[in-house]
Every structure is written in structure tokens, then in C-alpha cells.
CSV table of C-alpha atoms in Angstrom, one decimal:
chain,number,residue,atom,x,y,z
A,1,MET,CA,0.0,0.0,0.0
A,2,SER,CA,2.8,2.4,1.0
A,3,GLN,CA,4.5,1.8,-2.4
A,4,LYS,CA,1.3,2.6,-4.3
A,5,LYS,CA,0.8,5.8,-2.3
A,6,LYS,CA,4.3,6.8,-3.0
A,7,GLY,CA,3.8,6.1,-6.7
A,8,ARG,CA,0.7,8.2,-6.8
A,9,THR,CA,2.3,10.9,-4.7
A,10,PHE,CA,5.3,11.0,-6.9
A,11,PHE,CA,3.2,11.2,-10.1
A,12,ALA,CA,1.1,14.0,-8.6
A,13,ALA,CA,4.2,15.9,-7.7
A,14,GLU,CA,5.6,15.5,-11.2
A,15,SER,CA,2.4,16.5,-12.9
A,16,GLY,CA,2.0,19.5,-10.6
A,17,LYS,CA,5.3,21.1,-11.7
A,18,LYS,CA,5.1,24.5,-13.4
A,19,PRO,CA,6.2,24.6,-17.0
A,20,CYS,CA,9.8,25.8,-17.5
A,21,LYS,CA,10.6,28.8,-19.6
A,22,GLU,CA,11.7,26.7,-22.6
A,23,GLN,CA,8.4,24.9,-22.6
A,24,LEU,CA,6.4,28.1,-22.3
A,25,PHE,CA,8.5,29.6,-25.2
A,26,SER,CA,7.8,26.5,-27.4
A,27,MET,CA,4.1,26.5,-26.6
A,28,GLY,CA,3.9,30.2,-27.3
A,29,LEU,CA,5.8,29.9,-30.6
A,30,ILE,CA,3.5,27.0,-31.8
A,31,LEU,CA,0.4,29.1,-30.9
A,32,ALA,CA,1.8,32.2,-32.6
A,33,VAL,CA,2.5,30.2,-35.8
A,34,CYS,CA,-1.0,28.7,-35.7
A,35,PHE,CA,-2.7,32.1,-35.2
A,36,PHE,CA,-0.5,33.7,-37.9
A,37,SER,CA,-1.3,30.9,-40.4
A,38,LEU,CA,-5.0,31.1,-39.6
A,39,GLY,CA,-5.0,34.9,-39.9
A,40,TRP,CA,-3.1,34.7,-43.2
A,41,ILE,CA,-5.5,32.2,-44.7
A,42,LEU,CA,-8.6,34.2,-43.6
A,43,PHE,CA,-7.4,37.8,-44.0
A,44,GLY,CA,-4.2,37.7,-46.0
A,45,PRO,CA,-3.9,38.6,-49.8
A,46,LYS,CA,-5.3,35.8,-51.9
A,47,GLU,CA,-3.5,34.3,-54.8
A,48,THR,CA,-5.8,33.4,-57.8
A,49,TYR,CA,-3.3,31.7,-60.0
A,50,SER,CA,-0.1,29.7,-59.6
A,51,GLN,CA,2.4,30.3,-62.5
A,52,GLU,CA,4.6,27.4,-61.3
A,53,GLU,CA,1.7,24.9,-61.2
A,54,ASN,CA,-0.1,26.4,-64.2
A,55,ARG,CA,-3.5,26.3,-62.5
A,56,SER,CA,-6.1,28.5,-60.9
A,57,LEU,CA,-6.1,28.6,-57.1
A,58,MET,CA,-9.2,28.5,-54.8
A,59,SER,CA,-9.3,32.1,-53.5
A,60,SER,CA,-12.6,32.1,-51.7
A,61,LEU,CA,-14.9,29.7,-49.8
A,62,GLN,CA,-18.5,29.0,-50.9
A,63,TRP,CA,-20.4,28.6,-47.7
A,64,ASP,CA,-22.9,26.1,-49.0
A,65,LEU,CA,-23.8,24.0,-45.9
A,66,SER,CA,-26.1,21.8,-47.9
A,67,LYS,CA,-22.9,20.1,-49.3
A,68,ILE,CA,-21.8,18.9,-45.9
A,69,SER,CA,-23.5,15.5,-46.3
A,70,ASP,CA,-21.6,14.5,-49.4
A,71,GLY,CA,-18.3,15.8,-48.1
A,72,SER,CA,-17.7,18.3,-50.9
A,73,PHE,CA,-17.9,21.2,-48.5
A,74,GLN,CA,-15.1,19.7,-46.3
A,75,ARG,CA,-13.0,19.1,-49.4
A,76,SER,CA,-13.5,22.7,-50.5
A,77,ILE,CA,-12.1,23.8,-47.2
A,78,ASP,CA,-9.1,21.6,-47.6
A,79,ASP,CA,-8.5,22.9,-51.1
A,80,PHE,CA,-8.8,26.5,-49.9
A,81,VAL,CA,-6.4,26.0,-47.1
A,82,ASN,CA,-3.9,24.2,-49.2
A,83,ASP,CA,-4.0,26.9,-51.9
A,84,GLN,CA,-3.7,29.9,-49.6
A,85,PHE,CA,-1.3,28.6,-46.9
A,86,PHE,CA,1.5,31.0,-46.2
A,87,GLY,CA,4.7,30.0,-48.1
A,88,ARG,CA,2.8,27.3,-50.0
A,89,ARG,CA,5.2,27.4,-53.0
A,90,LYS,CA,8.2,26.5,-50.9
A,91,LEU,CA,6.3,23.9,-49.0
A,92,VAL,CA,5.1,22.3,-52.3
A,93,GLU,CA,8.7,22.2,-53.6
A,94,LEU,CA,10.0,20.8,-50.3
A,95,ASN,CA,7.4,18.1,-50.4
A,96,ALA,CA,8.3,17.1,-53.9
A,97,ASP,CA,12.0,17.2,-53.2
A,98,GLU,CA,11.5,15.0,-50.1
A,99,LYS,CA,9.5,12.4,-52.1
A,100,ALA,CA,12.3,12.3,-54.7
A,101,ALA,CA,15.0,12.0,-52.1
A,102,LEU,CA,13.1,9.0,-50.5
A,103,GLY,CA,13.1,7.3,-53.9
A,104,GLN,CA,9.5,7.9,-54.8
A,105,LYS,CA,9.2,7.9,-58.6
A,106,ASP,CA,5.6,8.8,-59.0
A,107,LEU,CA,4.6,12.3,-57.9
A,108,SER,CA,1.3,14.2,-57.7
A,109,GLY,CA,-1.1,11.4,-58.8
A,110,ASN,CA,-4.6,11.1,-57.3
A,111,TYR,CA,-5.6,7.4,-57.7
A,112,MET,CA,-8.5,7.6,-55.2
A,113,GLN,CA,-10.7,10.0,-57.3
A,114,GLN,CA,-12.9,8.7,-60.0
A,115,PRO,CA,-11.7,8.6,-62.7
A,116,PRO,CA,-8.2,8.3,-61.2
A,117,GLU,CA,-5.6,10.9,-62.2
A,118,GLY,CA,-2.1,9.8,-63.0
A,119,GLY,CA,0.9,11.6,-61.6
A,120,VAL,CA,4.3,12.3,-63.0
A,121,TYR,CA,7.2,9.8,-63.3
A,122,LEU,CA,10.8,10.9,-62.5
A,123,GLY,CA,12.5,9.4,-65.6
A,124,LYS,CA,16.1,9.1,-66.7
A,125,GLU,CA,18.1,11.8,-68.5
A,126,GLY,CA,16.2,14.6,-66.6
A,127,HIS,CA,12.9,13.6,-68.2
A,128,LEU,CA,9.5,13.8,-66.5
A,129,TYR,CA,6.7,11.7,-67.9
A,130,GLU,CA,2.9,11.5,-67.6
A,131,VAL,CA,1.7,8.3,-65.8
A,132,LEU,CA,-0.4,6.6,-68.5
A,133,LEU,CA,-3.5,4.9,-67.0
A,134,PRO,CA,-5.8,2.4,-68.9
A,135,PRO,CA,-8.6,4.2,-70.6
A,136,ASP,CA,-12.3,4.0,-69.8
A,137,ARG,CA,-15.0,4.1,-72.5
A,138,THR,CA,-14.1,7.6,-73.5
A,139,LEU,CA,-11.5,6.4,-76.0
A,140,GLN,CA,-14.0,4.1,-77.8
A,141,LYS,CA,-16.6,6.9,-78.0
A,142,ASN,CA,-14.1,9.4,-79.4
A,143,VAL,CA,-12.7,7.0,-82.0
A,144,GLN,CA,-16.2,5.9,-83.1
A,145,ALA,CA,-17.3,9.5,-83.4
A,146,LEU,CA,-14.3,10.4,-85.5
A,147,THR,CA,-14.8,7.3,-87.7
A,148,ASP,CA,-18.4,8.2,-88.3
A,149,PHE,CA,-17.5,11.8,-89.1
A,150,ALA,CA,-14.8,10.7,-91.6
A,151,GLU,CA,-17.2,8.4,-93.4
A,152,GLU,CA,-20.0,11.1,-93.4
A,153,THR,CA,-17.8,13.8,-95.0
A,154,GLY,CA,-16.4,11.6,-97.8
A,155,LEU,CA,-13.3,13.8,-98.0
A,156,PRO,CA,-9.8,12.6,-97.7
A,157,PHE,CA,-9.3,12.1,-93.9
A,158,TYR,CA,-6.0,11.6,-92.1
A,159,MET,CA,-6.1,10.4,-88.5
A,160,ILE,CA,-3.0,11.1,-86.5
A,161,PRO,CA,-3.0,9.5,-83.0
A,162,VAL,CA,0.1,10.9,-81.3
A,163,PRO,CA,1.8,8.7,-78.6
A,164,SER,CA,3.0,10.1,-75.3
A,165,GLY,CA,6.6,10.5,-74.3
A,166,ALA,CA,6.2,7.7,-71.7
A,167,GLN,CA,5.2,5.3,-74.6
A,168,GLU,CA,8.0,6.3,-77.0
A,169,GLN,CA,10.7,6.5,-74.3
A,170,ALA,CA,9.8,3.6,-72.1
A,171,GLU,CA,13.5,2.7,-71.5
A,172,TRP,CA,13.8,6.0,-69.6
A,173,LEU,CA,10.9,5.3,-67.3
A,174,PRO,CA,11.6,4.2,-63.7
A,175,GLU,CA,12.3,0.5,-63.4
A,176,ASN,CA,9.1,-1.6,-63.4
A,177,ALA,CA,6.9,1.5,-63.6
A,178,PRO,CA,3.3,0.6,-64.7
A,179,SER,CA,2.3,2.3,-67.9
A,180,TYR,CA,-0.6,1.8,-70.3
A,181,ASP,CA,0.5,0.4,-73.6
A,182,GLN,CA,-0.8,3.0,-76.2
A,183,THR,CA,-0.3,0.6,-79.0
A,184,GLN,CA,-3.6,-0.9,-77.9
A,185,ALA,CA,-5.3,2.4,-78.6
A,186,LEU,CA,-3.5,2.6,-82.0
A,187,SER,CA,-4.9,-0.9,-82.8
A,188,LEU,CA,-8.4,0.3,-81.9
A,189,VAL,CA,-8.1,3.3,-84.2
A,190,GLN,CA,-6.7,1.2,-87.1
A,191,THR,CA,-9.5,-1.3,-86.7
A,192,LYS,CA,-12.3,1.3,-86.6
A,193,PHE,CA,-10.9,3.3,-89.6
A,194,GLY,CA,-9.9,0.1,-91.5
A,195,GLY,CA,-13.1,-0.1,-93.6
A,196,ILE,CA,-13.3,3.6,-94.7
A,197,PRO,CA,-11.8,4.0,-98.1
A,198,ASN,CA,-11.3,7.8,-97.8
A,199,ALA,CA,-9.4,7.6,-94.4
A,200,LYS,CA,-5.8,6.8,-93.5
A,201,VAL,CA,-4.4,6.3,-90.0
A,202,LEU,CA,-0.9,7.6,-89.8
A,203,ASN,CA,1.3,5.6,-87.4
A,204,LEU,CA,3.9,7.8,-85.7
A,205,PHE,CA,5.0,5.2,-83.1
A,206,ASP,CA,8.2,4.1,-85.0
A,207,THR,CA,8.9,7.7,-86.2
A,208,LEU,CA,9.0,9.1,-82.6
A,209,SER,CA,10.4,6.1,-80.9
A,210,LEU,CA,13.6,6.8,-79.0
A,211,HIS,CA,14.7,3.2,-79.4
A,212,LYS,CA,14.2,3.1,-83.2
A,213,SER,CA,15.2,6.7,-84.1
A,214,SER,CA,17.7,7.5,-81.3
A,215,TYR,CA,16.3,11.0,-81.2
A,216,ASP,CA,14.5,12.8,-78.3
A,217,TYR,CA,11.3,14.2,-79.7
A,218,TYR,CA,9.7,15.2,-76.4
A,219,PHE,CA,10.1,18.0,-73.9
A,220,LYS,CA,11.7,17.0,-70.6
A,221,THR,CA,9.3,19.1,-68.5
A,222,ASP,CA,6.1,19.2,-70.6
A,223,HIS,CA,3.7,16.6,-72.1
A,224,HIS,CA,4.0,17.9,-75.6
A,225,TRP,CA,6.4,16.9,-78.3
A,226,ASN,CA,9.2,19.4,-78.9
A,227,LEU,CA,9.9,21.3,-82.2
A,228,TYR,CA,11.6,18.2,-83.7
A,229,GLY,CA,8.7,15.9,-82.9
A,230,ALA,CA,6.2,18.4,-84.3
A,231,TYR,CA,8.2,18.6,-87.5
A,232,GLU,CA,8.2,14.8,-87.8
A,233,GLY,CA,4.4,14.8,-87.4
A,234,TYR,CA,4.1,17.5,-90.1
A,235,SER,CA,6.4,15.6,-92.4
A,236,VAL,CA,4.4,12.3,-92.1
A,237,LEU,CA,1.1,14.1,-92.7
A,238,THR,CA,2.4,16.1,-95.7
A,239,LYS,CA,3.7,13.0,-97.4
A,240,ALA,CA,0.5,11.1,-96.8
A,241,MET,CA,-1.3,14.0,-98.5
A,242,GLY,CA,0.9,13.6,-101.6
A,243,GLU,CA,3.0,16.7,-100.9
A,244,THR,CA,6.7,17.2,-100.4
A,245,PRO,CA,7.6,18.5,-96.9
A,246,ILE,CA,9.6,21.7,-96.6
A,247,PRO,CA,13.1,20.7,-95.2
A,248,LEU,CA,13.7,21.7,-91.6
A,249,SER,CA,16.9,23.3,-92.9
A,250,SER,CA,14.7,26.0,-94.6
A,251,TYR,CA,13.9,27.3,-91.1
A,252,THR,CA,16.0,29.3,-88.7
A,253,LEU,CA,15.5,27.9,-85.2
A,254,LYS,CA,15.7,30.7,-82.5
A,255,ASP,CA,16.2,29.7,-78.9
A,256,GLN,CA,13.7,31.6,-76.7
A,257,GLY,CA,15.3,30.6,-73.4
A,258,ASP,CA,14.4,28.2,-70.6
A,259,PHE,CA,11.0,26.5,-70.6
A,260,TYR,CA,9.3,24.7,-67.7
A,261,GLY,CA,6.2,22.9,-68.9
A,262,THR,CA,3.1,21.2,-67.5
A,263,LEU,CA,4.9,18.2,-66.0
A,264,TYR,CA,7.2,20.4,-64.0
A,265,SER,CA,4.1,22.3,-62.8
A,266,GLN,CA,2.9,19.0,-61.3
A,267,ALA,CA,6.2,17.9,-59.9
A,268,LEU,CA,7.9,21.2,-58.9
A,269,LEU,CA,11.3,19.7,-58.2
A,270,THR,CA,13.9,22.4,-57.4
A,271,ALA,CA,16.7,20.5,-59.1
A,272,GLN,CA,14.8,19.9,-62.4
A,273,GLY,CA,16.6,21.2,-65.5
A,274,ALA,CA,14.8,23.3,-68.0
A,275,ASP,CA,14.0,22.7,-71.7
A,276,HIS,CA,15.1,25.0,-74.4
A,277,PHE,CA,12.2,26.6,-76.2
A,278,LEU,CA,12.8,26.9,-79.9
A,279,LEU,CA,10.7,28.7,-82.5
A,280,PRO,CA,11.1,28.0,-86.3
A,281,TYR,CA,11.2,31.0,-88.7
A,282,TYR,CA,10.8,30.3,-92.4
A,283,GLN,CA,13.6,31.6,-94.6
A,284,GLY,CA,11.4,31.7,-97.7
A,285,GLU,CA,8.5,34.0,-98.6
A,286,GLU,CA,5.4,33.8,-96.6
A,287,ASN,CA,2.4,36.0,-95.6
A,288,VAL,CA,0.9,34.1,-92.8
A,289,THR,CA,-2.2,35.4,-90.9
A,290,GLN,CA,-4.2,34.0,-88.1
A,291,GLU,CA,-7.9,34.8,-87.5
A,292,THR,CA,-9.3,34.1,-84.0
A,293,ASN,CA,-12.5,35.3,-82.5
A,294,GLY,CA,-13.1,37.7,-85.3
A,295,GLN,CA,-9.7,39.4,-85.1
A,296,THR,CA,-6.9,38.9,-87.6
A,297,ARG,CA,-3.2,39.1,-86.7
A,298,SER,CA,0.0,38.7,-88.7
A,299,GLY,CA,2.1,35.6,-87.9
A,300,LEU,CA,1.4,32.7,-85.6
A,301,TYR,CA,3.5,33.6,-82.6
A,302,TRP,CA,2.0,35.4,-79.7
A,303,GLU,CA,5.3,36.7,-78.3
A,304,SER,CA,3.8,38.1,-75.1
A,305,TYR,CA,3.8,34.5,-73.8
A,306,LEU,CA,7.6,34.3,-74.1
A,307,SER,CA,8.0,36.5,-71.0
A,308,GLY,CA,5.8,34.2,-68.9
A,309,LYS,CA,5.9,30.5,-67.8
A,310,ASP,CA,3.4,29.2,-70.4
A,311,LYS,CA,5.7,29.6,-73.4
A,312,TYR,CA,4.0,26.8,-75.3
A,313,SER,CA,1.0,29.2,-75.8
A,314,THR,CA,3.3,31.3,-77.9
A,315,TYR,CA,2.0,29.0,-80.7
A,316,LEU,CA,-1.3,30.5,-81.8
A,317,GLY,CA,-1.9,32.1,-78.4
A,318,GLY,CA,-3.1,28.8,-76.9
A,319,ASN,CA,-6.2,26.8,-77.7
A,320,HIS,CA,-9.2,28.5,-79.3
A,321,ASN,CA,-12.5,27.1,-80.7
A,322,LEU,CA,-11.5,28.1,-84.2
A,323,ASP,CA,-8.3,29.4,-85.8
A,324,VAL,CA,-8.2,30.2,-89.5
A,325,ILE,CA,-4.6,30.3,-90.8
A,326,GLN,CA,-4.0,31.7,-94.3
A,327,ASN,CA,-0.9,32.0,-96.4
A,328,PRO,CA,-1.3,33.0,-100.1
A,329,LYS,CA,2.4,32.2,-100.7
A,330,ALA,CA,2.1,28.6,-99.5
A,331,LYS,CA,3.2,25.7,-101.7
A,332,SER,CA,-0.2,24.0,-102.0
A,333,SER,CA,-3.7,25.4,-102.7
A,334,LYS,CA,-5.4,22.7,-100.6
A,335,LYS,CA,-7.7,23.9,-97.8
A,336,LEU,CA,-7.2,21.7,-94.8
A,337,LEU,CA,-9.6,21.4,-91.8
A,338,VAL,CA,-7.8,20.1,-88.7
A,339,LEU,CA,-9.6,18.7,-85.7
A,340,ARG,CA,-7.0,19.2,-83.0
A,341,ASP,CA,-5.7,19.4,-79.5
A,342,SER,CA,-2.7,21.4,-78.4
A,343,TYR,CA,-0.2,19.0,-80.1
A,344,PHE,CA,-1.3,20.6,-83.4
A,345,ASN,CA,-0.2,24.1,-82.2
A,346,SER,CA,3.6,23.4,-82.7
A,347,MET,CA,2.9,21.8,-86.1
A,348,ALA,CA,1.0,25.0,-87.3
A,349,PRO,CA,4.1,27.0,-88.4
A,350,PHE,CA,5.2,24.2,-90.7
A,351,LEU,CA,1.7,23.5,-92.1
A,352,ALA,CA,1.1,27.2,-92.7
A,353,ASP,CA,4.0,27.3,-95.2
A,354,GLN,CA,2.6,24.2,-96.9
A,355,PHE,CA,-1.1,24.9,-97.3
A,356,CYS,CA,-2.8,28.1,-98.3
A,357,GLU,CA,-5.5,27.7,-95.6
A,358,ILE,CA,-5.8,25.7,-92.5
A,359,ASP,CA,-9.0,25.8,-90.4
A,360,ALA,CA,-8.1,24.4,-87.0
A,361,VAL,CA,-11.1,23.4,-84.8
A,362,ASP,CA,-10.8,22.5,-81.1
A,363,LEU,CA,-13.9,20.3,-80.3
A,364,ARG,CA,-13.5,21.0,-76.6
A,365,HIS,CA,-14.7,24.5,-77.3
A,366,TYR,CA,-16.3,24.6,-80.8
A,367,THR,CA,-20.1,24.5,-80.8
A,368,GLY,CA,-20.9,25.1,-84.5
A,369,ASP,CA,-22.1,22.7,-87.2
A,370,LEU,CA,-18.9,21.2,-88.7
A,371,SER,CA,-20.6,19.7,-91.8
A,372,GLN,CA,-22.1,23.0,-92.7
A,373,TYR,CA,-18.7,24.7,-92.0
A,374,ILE,CA,-17.0,22.3,-94.4
A,375,ARG,CA,-19.5,23.0,-97.2
A,376,GLU,CA,-19.5,26.8,-96.8
A,377,ASN,CA,-15.7,27.2,-96.6
A,378,GLY,CA,-14.6,24.9,-99.5
A,379,ILE,CA,-12.6,22.5,-97.3
A,380,THR,CA,-10.8,19.9,-99.5
A,381,GLU,CA,-9.1,17.6,-96.9
A,382,ILE,CA,-9.4,16.8,-93.2
A,383,ALA,CA,-6.8,15.8,-90.6
A,384,ALA,CA,-7.4,14.9,-86.9
A,385,VAL,CA,-4.3,15.5,-84.7
A,386,TYR,CA,-4.9,14.2,-81.2
A,387,SER,CA,-2.6,12.9,-78.5
A,388,ILE,CA,-3.7,9.4,-77.5
A,389,LYS,CA,-3.9,10.5,-73.9
A,390,GLN,CA,-6.3,13.3,-74.9
A,391,LEU,CA,-8.5,10.7,-76.7
A,392,CYS,CA,-8.5,8.6,-73.6
A,393,ASP,CA,-9.3,11.4,-71.2
A,394,VAL,CA,-11.6,14.0,-72.9
A,395,ASN,CA,-14.9,13.3,-74.5
A,396,ILE,CA,-15.1,15.1,-77.8
A,397,SER,CA,-17.7,12.7,-79.3
A,398,ARG,CA,-20.7,14.9,-78.5
A,399,GLN,CA,-19.4,17.7,-80.7
A,400,LEU,CA,-19.2,15.3,-83.7
A,401,GLY,CA,-22.7,13.7,-83.1
């Protein structure tokens, strides 16, 4: 009994001690940081856009209490706090660097959401790669819609499914990294288009393959092909249309400085090396104009983007519902309609010197009647330039229905 009392007395004596100065200082510092962080989140200046991550930030809370039951209100609070936390950029970079230092090769993925969102692989030779996930039914819907549209128009139709860097440079992926084999998507496209006499599927897999070509046709920090990959795509399309491509040597390639693309925006590794952003300038005669949203401008380069992070939008000023590109000094009088995603943008400077008119339609934004547009504008041939990942992820079939 006496031992138990002593034990209880000893514990009470210990717990009754007053905190020392060091403990009080630590507690005060923690409380100060908490109050400062809370005050910053609630009353500090709000960032609306992150240049590094290339995305909009959540700058205000929508106090819709009816969304508590499904958890969306709680998630919106998490997003708001994460987007407005003091020093968030440095914390995001430190988090990415820590993951890389610990040997984690897949950054920024969200595999819990539906549909899951793949992250970024840390590849060899300073490359970042999109994690390629197996497609859902979106791919089949898109390919079927494009097939039906090609058959309906009856015009020469060139389907160009562009493989991703992770597909073409698989030897530079982390060891045993899971990655969807995009040749399965190519096979689906070839099968669907196989019975249409006016359609051709252009296979770029061997052309862009690191193993077979020994060339690097993709940006290290961005999901797009680089200038050399875009030229190869242009060259394959031009030959399929019975034309002779303009040699790359007919262009002066001007280095526009460092470029950090969309994959860097997802990974934000402080040690990541930059790409060089090159623009081709034709040495021959040209008179290229671009009409967008009712306004016509000379040339295809929106040079204001060169001073920002999103340098890829220098091509055409980014993605619009419709771009009409004309060049009366072009080699061919053909009028080409291009159904496209952003991979087309870096092909445009080469195609503009080849064809007198290119009408580029982004089905993610275009709402007009395409069949009527073709009739009214004298379109002679059609090409569809889509990255396979885009065909897997974004439903464009409704605009073609």
C-alpha cells in the first residue's frame, strides 16, 4: 500500500510542476504560428493563379452548408487552405524534393478519385513523364465518333494519334513502372478506320520512338512533343497527302530561353533542369495570318507569352475554338480542316507554309455545325491531330454527333 501511495504521490508531484521557460516559449511559438497561419488564410492577400503549377487557385470559400452531407464542403475547405497557406510554393517544392529523395518515382497522382488521375514519373536523362492509365469508354466513344464523321464527309481524312513520351521513351521510365501500352489504342483506331476508303491512319510510333530513331522528340518538363517531334508529325502528314515537306533546314531555329512545362508544374522539383524553347522562322517567302475570335493578326507567334511561364502558348496564343490560318504564298492550294488538340499548335508553323488555308477546330470549345462549315468554306481535306492521352481522357464525341 505504501508503495502505491508513494507512486501516486510521486506522479502528482511531477504533474504539478510548473512549465519551465523553454516549454512556455515552445508553446507560445506554436500558438503564434497557428494564429498567424489562420490569420493569413482568412485575411491575407489571396493568390488566384499559380504560375509554377499552371493552374487556378481557390481564392474564396463558398459557404454552402447543404454540401456537408456528401463531403464536398469539407473538401473545398481543404483545397482553400492548401491553396492559400503562407509560403505554399516553398512547402510544395520541399514536399516534392522529399519524395524524390526518398526514392518515390511517381509524384502528384490522385488514384483515389474517379476517374483516377495519373501523376508524374521521374525518368532518366532529366525527363518527367505522364503516368499513363488504362482508358475507360471515352477512348472508344471518341474513336467511333471520328470514324463516323470521316465516313460522313467523304473527304480525304487523315487520322493522327500521337503517342506520349512515356510510350515512346519507355526505356527512360523508372524500373518496373506501370504504364498503359498505347499501341492498344492505336490498334483500336486502325480497326475502326480500316473499312473507310477515304481515311488513313498515320502511325507515328516508329517515327517518334527513342529506341528506333535515337532522337529525343519530347520536352523533358512538358507533355507535348518538342519542335523536332512536331516537324516529324508535319512531315508524315504532308507525305500522306501527296505533298513534299519543306526541309527543316529551310527554317531558322531561334532559342527563346528556358522552358518549364506542365509536367514540371505537377512535380515542382527544385533540381529539375529546363527545356530549351525553340521557334522556327521560315527563310522563304510567306504572308501568314491567323484569324481568331473575329480578329486577324500577322504571324502565328503570340510573343507576349515568351516572358511568362506558359511559353507553349506562344504558338497560336493557346487553344481556341477556331483558328483560320492563311498564307497565299504557301506551296499548296489545298484547304485543310484540322480537328485538333494542343499538339497541333507546334505543327502549325510548318503546315502554314505548306497549305494556303488551315481551319483548326478545337472540339473542346467549338459549338458550330462542322458539316455546314466544311460546305461553306470549301474544305478539301481533313486531318485529326490528337494525342492518344487526350483521346482517352476528354470526351469530344458529343461535338461530332
